[in-house]
Amino acid sequence: MTQAPVNVTVTGAAGQIGYALLFRIASGQLLGQDVPVKLRLLEIPQAVKAAEGTAMELEDGAFPLLAGTDIFDDPKQAFEGTNIALLVGARPRSKGMERGDLLEANGGIFKPQGEAINAGAADDIKVLVVGNPANTNALIARSHAPDVPADRFTAMTRLDHNRALAQLAKKLGVPVTELKKVAIWGNHSATQYPSVQHAEFGGKAIADAVDQAWLENDFIPTVAKRGAAIIEARGLSSAASAASAAIDHVYTWVNGTPAGDWTSAAVASDGSYGVPEGLISSFPVTAENGQYKIVQGLEIDDFSRARIDASVAELVEERDTVQKLGLI
Ligand code: NAD
Ligand code: LMR
């Protein structure tokens, strides 16, 4: 192994996504089978002991690519020199908590983390926010990292994208590998718009192969409410599938999208498709040379327009709330 290890910081490392994620990173699935990694785990003080237990298990895995694991309860130290930051730890909504309270509680987490990334992360830092509300948490972190290019802050809608692929593959009776140009637009919430307007399978338009009623009454709500359905079934929110999507998001960011296809990620809007500039919203994106780029020039039909606008309106509302709270 000649390459210096890539530093990967994972917050919320002792949580359920952390437990599913860390072993996949250590095994080389985040960055590739030839890239050594050094893990930097951030937890709150009460959960450091549990993170130490996970670090013991990581050691016991004897992963050839794992160059070491350090544990911190201070964001400044955890993000020092880091190349990839996976912001998973967040404050969950508790009983009786209003949306504004949730945004405020998360502001207390993502503001100092943004500041720490600004102060100490490596120049090539790439940030993926998984902790909910992911888009607005990413917006908060980014607004406290003025020296980091805005396009390095992303939020995860790859899980929604993967859920959409799985539902379509089942409906059409084809493997997921046949599906191209599916897109998630907007917020990682129930207002998101999983779109097949431009999607293809085996070179044919998916929109011609499924009826509109199925799209509106089955596909879109199934994908958009899948997180709630998992919570209902498991008694806990999705963890292994979320970890898997985080691996996919970063792997694609670093290694690129295949020709003729795209994926979905929540990235800083450049004003494309009427999404206010700066908002972190999900778009169809390609990745090349370590950069996610919004796919340009797509025709948007009336149905899609209304759905995109509705989800973007929710993001604008979240942005206005955190602005009023002085969090951005
Ligand atoms: P969890 O409660 O099991 O773990 C969260 C961990 O974060 C805990 O160990 C907690 O101690 C830690 N934490 C809290 N505040 C922290 C801080 N300031 N710094 C560092 N660590 C901190 O939750 P989970 O199931 O692992 O989920 C984590 C988050 O991911 C939740 O917000 C969940 O809603 C979200 N999520 C997002 C997606 C997505 O697609 N974007 C999918 C699934 C879950
Ligand atoms: C998911 O999509 O599975 C999660 O974001 C759900 C949640 O509320 O944690």
Short mmCIF file of C-alpha atoms and ligand atoms in Angstrom, two decimals:
data_model
loop_
_atom_site.label_atom_id
_atom_site.label_comp_id
_atom_site.label_asym_id
_atom_site.label_seq_id
_atom_site.Cartn_x
_atom_site.Cartn_y
_atom_site.Cartn_z
CA MET A 1 0.00 0.00 0.00
CA THR A 2 1.79 3.15 -1.15
CA GLN A 3 -0.99 5.78 -1.11
CA ALA A 4 -1.46 7.85 2.07
CA PRO A 5 -4.76 7.00 3.78
CA VAL A 6 -7.80 9.14 3.04
CA ASN A 7 -9.26 10.60 6.24
CA VAL A 8 -12.96 9.86 6.61
CA THR A 9 -14.90 11.47 9.46
CA VAL A 10 -18.20 9.86 10.46
CA THR A 11 -20.46 11.62 12.95
CA GLY A 12 -23.04 9.68 14.95
CA ALA A 13 -20.65 6.76 14.69
CA ALA A 14 -22.25 4.84 17.55
CA GLY A 15 -25.71 5.00 16.01
CA GLN A 16 -27.42 2.43 13.85
CA ILE A 17 -26.38 3.85 10.48
CA GLY A 18 -22.84 4.22 11.81
CA TYR A 19 -22.76 0.54 12.72
CA ALA A 20 -23.80 -0.48 9.20
CA LEU A 21 -21.58 2.10 7.50
CA LEU A 22 -18.20 1.84 9.20
CA PHE A 23 -17.46 -1.75 8.24
CA ARG A 24 -18.25 -1.07 4.60
CA ILE A 25 -15.92 1.93 4.60
CA ALA A 26 -13.20 -0.15 6.25
CA SER A 27 -13.62 -2.88 3.61
CA GLY A 28 -12.93 -0.41 0.78
CA GLN A 29 -16.44 0.06 -0.59
CA LEU A 30 -16.55 3.84 -0.05
CA LEU A 31 -13.52 4.80 -2.12
CA GLY A 32 -12.28 1.66 -3.86
CA GLN A 33 -10.30 -1.48 -3.21
CA ASP A 34 -6.94 0.25 -3.62
CA VAL A 35 -7.55 3.21 -1.28
CA PRO A 36 -6.50 2.98 2.40
CA VAL A 37 -8.71 4.88 4.85
CA LYS A 38 -8.29 6.33 8.31
CA LEU A 39 -11.52 6.63 10.28
CA ARG A 40 -12.23 9.60 12.55
CA LEU A 41 -15.37 9.01 14.58
CA LEU A 42 -17.31 11.85 16.21
CA GLU A 43 -19.83 11.19 18.96
CA ILE A 44 -21.37 13.03 21.86
CA PRO A 45 -19.55 12.31 25.15
CA GLN A 46 -22.26 9.91 26.40
CA ALA A 47 -21.84 7.71 23.30
CA VAL A 48 -18.03 7.67 23.11
CA LYS A 49 -17.85 4.38 25.00
CA ALA A 50 -20.19 2.72 22.51
CA ALA A 51 -18.09 4.13 19.65
CA GLU A 52 -15.02 2.61 21.33
CA GLY A 53 -16.78 -0.76 21.21
CA THR A 54 -17.40 -0.34 17.49
CA ALA A 55 -13.73 0.64 17.03
CA MET A 56 -12.73 -2.60 18.80
CA GLU A 57 -14.84 -4.55 16.32
CA LEU A 58 -13.31 -2.62 13.42
CA GLU A 59 -9.89 -3.65 14.71
CA ASP A 60 -11.07 -7.25 14.97
CA GLY A 61 -12.09 -7.15 11.30
CA ALA A 62 -8.35 -6.90 10.38
CA PHE A 63 -9.32 -4.87 7.31
CA PRO A 64 -6.28 -4.53 5.02
CA LEU A 65 -7.35 -1.00 3.95
CA LEU A 66 -8.07 0.35 7.45
CA ALA A 67 -5.10 2.43 8.59
CA GLY A 68 -6.60 3.23 12.02
CA THR A 69 -9.62 4.55 13.92
CA ASP A 70 -9.66 7.61 16.19
CA ILE A 71 -12.60 8.70 18.33
CA PHE A 72 -13.47 12.27 19.28
CA ASP A 73 -16.17 14.19 21.09
CA ASP A 74 -14.94 17.53 19.74
CA PRO A 75 -15.84 18.48 16.16
CA LYS A 76 -12.70 20.63 15.75
CA GLN A 77 -10.51 17.57 16.29
CA ALA A 78 -12.74 15.17 14.38
CA PHE A 79 -12.67 17.25 11.17
CA GLU A 80 -8.98 18.17 11.34
CA GLY A 81 -7.42 17.22 8.00
CA THR A 82 -10.45 15.25 6.90
CA ASN A 83 -11.09 14.54 3.22
CA ILE A 84 -14.56 13.00 3.40
CA ALA A 85 -17.13 13.93 6.07
CA LEU A 86 -20.25 11.85 6.56
CA LEU A 87 -22.56 13.80 8.85
CA VAL A 88 -24.89 11.12 10.14
CA GLY A 89 -25.51 12.11 13.77
CA ALA A 90 -28.54 14.34 14.21
CA ARG A 91 -31.21 15.14 16.73
CA PRO A 92 -34.30 12.99 16.06
CA ARG A 93 -37.76 14.47 16.35
CA SER A 94 -39.20 13.66 19.77
CA LYS A 95 -42.85 13.58 20.81
CA GLY A 96 -44.54 16.95 20.59
CA MET A 97 -41.57 18.60 18.87
CA GLU A 98 -42.53 21.12 16.17
CA ARG A 99 -40.61 21.33 12.89
CA GLY A 100 -39.04 24.64 14.00
CA ASP A 101 -37.83 23.03 17.26
CA LEU A 102 -36.28 20.19 15.28
CA LEU A 103 -34.51 22.61 12.94
CA GLU A 104 -33.25 24.61 15.91
CA ALA A 105 -31.96 21.53 17.74
CA ASN A 106 -30.12 20.43 14.63
CA GLY A 107 -28.73 23.91 14.13
CA GLY A 108 -26.90 23.36 17.44
CA ILE A 109 -25.18 20.34 15.83
CA PHE A 110 -24.58 21.42 12.22
CA LYS A 111 -23.40 25.00 12.91
CA PRO A 112 -20.35 23.96 14.98
CA GLN A 113 -19.66 21.10 12.57
CA GLY A 114 -19.69 23.53 9.61
CA GLU A 115 -17.33 25.82 11.53
CA ALA A 116 -15.00 22.95 12.33
CA ILE A 117 -14.95 21.83 8.68
CA ASN A 118 -14.17 25.41 7.65
CA ALA A 119 -11.37 25.65 10.18
CA GLY A 120 -9.58 22.38 9.70
CA ALA A 121 -10.73 20.08 6.91
CA ALA A 122 -8.46 19.25 3.96
CA ASP A 123 -8.72 21.39 0.82
CA ASP A 124 -10.45 18.60 -1.09
CA ILE A 125 -13.15 18.06 1.59
CA LYS A 126 -16.41 16.49 0.40
CA VAL A 127 -19.37 16.54 2.80
CA LEU A 128 -22.43 14.31 2.74
CA VAL A 129 -25.21 15.09 5.21
CA VAL A 130 -27.37 12.08 6.09
CA GLY A 131 -28.85 13.27 9.42
CA ASN A 132 -32.36 14.67 9.04
CA PRO A 133 -33.66 17.11 8.00
CA ALA A 134 -30.71 16.44 5.71
CA ASN A 135 -31.10 19.19 3.08
CA THR A 136 -31.48 21.99 5.61
CA ASN A 137 -28.83 20.57 7.95
CA ALA A 138 -26.45 20.69 4.98
CA LEU A 139 -27.49 24.29 4.32
CA ILE A 140 -26.72 25.20 7.95
CA ALA A 141 -23.30 23.49 7.89
CA ARG A 142 -22.41 25.09 4.56
CA SER A 143 -23.33 28.57 5.70
CA HIS A 144 -20.76 28.25 8.50
CA ALA A 145 -18.01 27.14 6.14
CA PRO A 146 -17.53 30.20 3.94
CA ASP A 147 -14.03 29.16 2.87
CA VAL A 148 -15.17 25.81 1.50
CA PRO A 149 -16.63 25.83 -2.04
CA ALA A 150 -20.43 25.52 -1.80
CA ASP A 151 -20.54 22.49 -4.09
CA ARG A 152 -18.70 20.38 -1.49
CA PHE A 153 -21.81 20.28 0.74
CA THR A 154 -24.38 17.72 -0.33
CA ALA A 155 -27.29 15.91 1.29
CA MET A 156 -28.46 12.37 0.71
CA THR A 157 -31.32 11.50 -1.62
CA ARG A 158 -29.51 8.48 -3.03
CA LEU A 159 -31.59 6.26 -0.76
CA ASP A 160 -34.74 7.67 -2.36
CA HIS A 161 -33.15 7.13 -5.79
CA ASN A 162 -32.35 3.50 -4.93
CA ARG A 163 -35.86 2.99 -3.57
CA ALA A 164 -37.27 4.33 -6.85
CA LEU A 165 -35.06 1.98 -8.87
CA ALA A 166 -36.17 -0.98 -6.79
CA GLN A 167 -39.89 -0.21 -7.20
CA LEU A 168 -39.54 0.29 -10.96
CA ALA A 169 -37.48 -2.88 -11.43
CA LYS A 170 -40.19 -4.84 -9.60
CA LYS A 171 -43.01 -3.29 -11.62
CA LEU A 172 -41.29 -3.74 -15.00
CA GLY A 173 -39.80 -7.15 -14.22
CA VAL A 174 -36.28 -6.07 -15.16
CA PRO A 175 -33.02 -5.87 -13.19
CA VAL A 176 -32.15 -2.46 -11.71
CA THR A 177 -29.16 -2.34 -14.06
CA GLU A 178 -31.58 -1.89 -17.02
CA LEU A 179 -32.97 1.37 -15.58
CA LYS A 180 -31.57 4.74 -16.53
CA LYS A 181 -32.32 8.42 -15.86
CA VAL A 182 -34.63 8.08 -12.88
CA ALA A 183 -34.50 11.26 -10.77
CA ILE A 184 -35.39 12.48 -7.30
CA TRP A 185 -36.21 16.18 -7.09
CA GLY A 186 -36.53 18.41 -4.02
CA ASN A 187 -36.40 17.58 -0.34
CA HIS A 188 -35.57 14.29 1.40
CA SER A 189 -39.06 14.23 2.85
CA ALA A 190 -42.53 13.05 1.90
CA THR A 191 -42.81 15.99 -0.55
CA GLN A 192 -39.94 14.70 -2.71
CA TYR A 193 -40.70 14.00 -6.37
CA PRO A 194 -39.40 10.70 -7.73
CA SER A 195 -39.60 11.27 -11.50
CA VAL A 196 -39.66 8.89 -14.45
CA GLN A 197 -40.28 11.67 -16.97
CA HIS A 198 -36.95 11.00 -18.68
CA ALA A 199 -36.37 7.47 -17.43
CA GLU A 200 -35.64 4.52 -19.70
CA PHE A 201 -35.42 0.74 -19.43
CA GLY A 202 -33.62 -1.19 -22.12
CA GLY A 203 -33.72 1.94 -24.30
CA LYS A 204 -37.53 2.39 -23.99
CA ALA A 205 -39.35 5.17 -22.13
CA ILE A 206 -40.60 4.03 -18.73
CA ALA A 207 -43.40 6.63 -18.90
CA ASP A 208 -44.85 4.67 -21.89
CA ALA A 209 -44.70 1.35 -20.06
CA VAL A 210 -46.54 2.25 -16.84
CA ASP A 211 -49.78 4.16 -16.45
CA GLN A 212 -50.06 7.57 -14.87
CA ALA A 213 -52.45 6.28 -12.18
CA TRP A 214 -49.81 3.79 -11.00
CA LEU A 215 -47.20 6.54 -10.94
CA GLU A 216 -49.39 8.94 -8.97
CA ASN A 217 -51.13 6.54 -6.61
CA ASP A 218 -48.53 3.87 -6.06
CA PHE A 219 -44.97 4.62 -7.19
CA ILE A 220 -44.58 8.21 -5.96
CA PRO A 221 -46.18 7.72 -2.51
CA THR A 222 -44.39 4.38 -2.00
CA VAL A 223 -40.98 5.95 -2.62
CA ALA A 224 -41.73 9.22 -0.81
CA LYS A 225 -43.16 7.51 2.28
CA ARG A 226 -40.81 4.53 2.35
CA GLY A 227 -38.86 5.92 5.30
CA ALA A 228 -42.05 6.04 7.38
CA ALA A 229 -43.03 2.52 6.23
CA ILE A 230 -39.64 1.16 7.39
CA ILE A 231 -40.06 2.87 10.78
CA GLU A 232 -43.56 1.35 11.07
CA ALA A 233 -42.26 -2.14 10.24
CA ARG A 234 -38.92 -2.15 12.06
CA GLY A 235 -39.70 0.17 14.94
CA LEU A 236 -36.49 1.98 13.94
CA SER A 237 -35.58 4.08 10.92
CA SER A 238 -33.77 2.60 7.94
CA ALA A 239 -30.13 1.94 8.70
CA ALA A 240 -28.43 -0.61 6.43
CA SER A 241 -30.11 0.77 3.30
CA ALA A 242 -29.22 4.32 4.38
CA ALA A 243 -25.59 3.29 4.94
CA SER A 244 -25.57 1.59 1.56
CA ALA A 245 -26.87 4.73 -0.14
CA ALA A 246 -24.23 6.86 1.63
CA ILE A 247 -21.56 4.50 0.25
CA ASP A 248 -23.11 4.83 -3.24
CA HIS A 249 -23.28 8.66 -2.98
CA VAL A 250 -19.61 9.09 -2.11
CA TYR A 251 -18.36 6.32 -4.43
CA THR A 252 -20.16 7.95 -7.37
CA TRP A 253 -18.96 11.44 -6.37
CA VAL A 254 -15.35 10.28 -6.43
CA ASN A 255 -15.50 7.75 -9.28
CA GLY A 256 -18.14 9.25 -11.61
CA THR A 257 -21.46 8.25 -13.20
CA PRO A 258 -21.56 5.88 -16.18
CA ALA A 259 -22.01 7.43 -19.65
CA GLY A 260 -25.67 7.83 -20.60
CA ASP A 261 -26.98 7.81 -17.06
CA TRP A 262 -27.27 10.01 -14.03
CA THR A 263 -28.08 9.64 -10.35
CA SER A 264 -29.74 11.86 -7.72
CA ALA A 265 -28.16 13.99 -5.02
CA ALA A 266 -29.15 17.09 -3.07
CA VAL A 267 -26.65 19.76 -4.12
CA ALA A 268 -26.46 23.55 -3.99
CA SER A 269 -28.81 24.93 -6.62
CA ASP A 270 -27.32 27.22 -9.26
CA GLY A 271 -30.84 28.46 -10.04
CA SER A 272 -31.51 25.63 -12.53
CA TYR A 273 -35.12 24.53 -13.04
CA GLY A 274 -36.41 27.49 -11.02
CA VAL A 275 -34.90 26.21 -7.75
CA PRO A 276 -33.67 29.25 -5.80
CA GLU A 277 -29.91 29.59 -5.94
CA GLY A 278 -28.12 28.23 -2.91
CA LEU A 279 -30.91 25.95 -1.73
CA ILE A 280 -29.72 22.36 -1.23
CA SER A 281 -32.21 20.48 -3.32
CA SER A 282 -32.20 17.10 -5.03
CA PHE A 283 -31.60 17.07 -8.79
CA PRO A 284 -30.60 14.58 -11.42
CA VAL A 285 -26.80 14.85 -11.34
CA THR A 286 -23.77 13.44 -13.09
CA ALA A 287 -20.37 13.12 -11.47
CA GLU A 288 -17.09 13.70 -13.25
CA ASN A 289 -13.59 14.51 -12.00
CA GLY A 290 -14.78 14.46 -8.39
CA GLN A 291 -17.62 16.94 -8.95
CA TYR A 292 -21.38 16.53 -8.96
CA LYS A 293 -23.07 18.58 -11.69
CA ILE A 294 -26.78 19.25 -12.15
CA VAL A 295 -28.03 17.77 -15.45
CA GLN A 296 -28.97 20.77 -17.58
CA GLY A 297 -31.58 21.45 -20.23
CA LEU A 298 -34.22 18.86 -19.36
CA GLU A 299 -37.74 19.60 -20.48
CA ILE A 300 -40.05 19.62 -17.45
CA ASP A 301 -43.70 18.72 -18.07
CA ASP A 302 -46.58 20.33 -16.14
CA PHE A 303 -47.03 17.39 -13.77
CA SER A 304 -43.33 17.38 -12.87
CA ARG A 305 -43.30 21.18 -12.56
CA ALA A 306 -46.03 21.16 -9.93
CA ARG A 307 -44.36 18.35 -7.95
CA ILE A 308 -40.92 19.97 -8.03
CA ASP A 309 -42.37 23.34 -7.01
CA ALA A 310 -44.20 21.78 -4.03
CA SER A 311 -41.08 20.14 -2.63
CA VAL A 312 -38.92 23.20 -3.29
CA ALA A 313 -41.52 25.34 -1.48
CA GLU A 314 -41.00 23.16 1.59
CA LEU A 315 -37.23 23.68 1.35
CA VAL A 316 -37.74 27.44 1.07
CA GLU A 317 -39.90 27.31 4.20
CA GLU A 318 -37.20 25.36 6.08
CA ARG A 319 -34.56 27.83 4.89
CA ASP A 320 -36.69 30.79 6.03
CA THR A 321 -37.20 29.17 9.45
CA VAL A 322 -33.49 28.61 10.05
CA GLN A 323 -32.79 32.11 8.77
CA LYS A 324 -35.23 33.55 11.33
CA LEU A 325 -33.57 31.46 14.03
CA GLY A 326 -30.21 32.99 13.07
CA LEU A 327 -28.80 29.60 12.08
CA ILE A 328 -27.70 30.61 8.61
P1 NAD B 1 -29.24 6.87 15.78
O1 NAD B 1 -30.09 7.62 16.75
O2 NAD B 1 -29.13 5.39 15.86
O3 NAD B 1 -27.75 7.44 15.84
C1 NAD B 1 -27.47 8.80 15.85
C2 NAD B 1 -26.15 8.97 16.56
O4 NAD B 1 -25.77 10.33 16.43
C3 NAD B 1 -26.22 8.65 18.05
O5 NAD B 1 -25.21 7.71 18.39
C4 NAD B 1 -25.97 10.01 18.72
O6 NAD B 1 -25.24 9.90 19.93
C5 NAD B 1 -25.15 10.70 17.63
N1 NAD B 1 -25.13 12.16 17.74
C6 NAD B 1 -26.10 13.00 18.15
N2 NAD B 1 -25.66 14.26 18.17
C7 NAD B 1 -24.39 14.24 17.74
C8 NAD B 1 -23.39 15.22 17.57
N3 NAD B 1 -23.63 16.50 17.84
N4 NAD B 1 -22.17 14.82 17.11
C9 NAD B 1 -21.91 13.55 16.87
N5 NAD B 1 -22.81 12.54 17.03
C10 NAD B 1 -24.03 12.89 17.45
O7 NAD B 1 -29.74 7.34 14.35
P2 NAD B 1 -29.49 6.64 12.93
O8 NAD B 1 -30.55 5.62 12.71
O9 NAD B 1 -28.07 6.24 12.82
O10 NAD B 1 -29.85 7.86 11.96
C11 NAD B 1 -29.06 9.01 11.93
C12 NAD B 1 -29.74 10.11 11.15
O11 NAD B 1 -29.88 9.73 9.79
C13 NAD B 1 -31.15 10.45 11.63
O12 NAD B 1 -31.30 11.85 11.59
C14 NAD B 1 -32.04 9.81 10.57
O13 NAD B 1 -33.30 10.43 10.49
C15 NAD B 1 -31.21 10.05 9.34
N6 NAD B 1 -31.52 9.25 8.15
C16 NAD B 1 -31.40 9.87 6.94
C17 NAD B 1 -31.65 9.16 5.79
C18 NAD B 1 -31.51 9.81 4.43
O14 NAD B 1 -31.85 9.16 3.43
N7 NAD B 1 -31.04 11.04 4.29
C19 NAD B 1 -32.03 7.82 5.87
C20 NAD B 1 -32.13 7.21 7.11
C21 NAD B 1 -31.87 7.94 8.27
C1 LMR B 2 -35.58 7.40 5.60
O1 LMR B 2 -35.81 7.93 4.51
O2 LMR B 2 -35.56 6.17 5.77
C2 LMR B 2 -35.35 8.28 6.81
O3 LMR B 2 -35.00 9.57 6.40
C3 LMR B 2 -36.54 8.27 7.69
C4 LMR B 2 -36.30 9.01 8.99
O4 LMR B 2 -37.20 9.78 9.38
O5 LMR B 2 -35.25 8.81 9.61
#
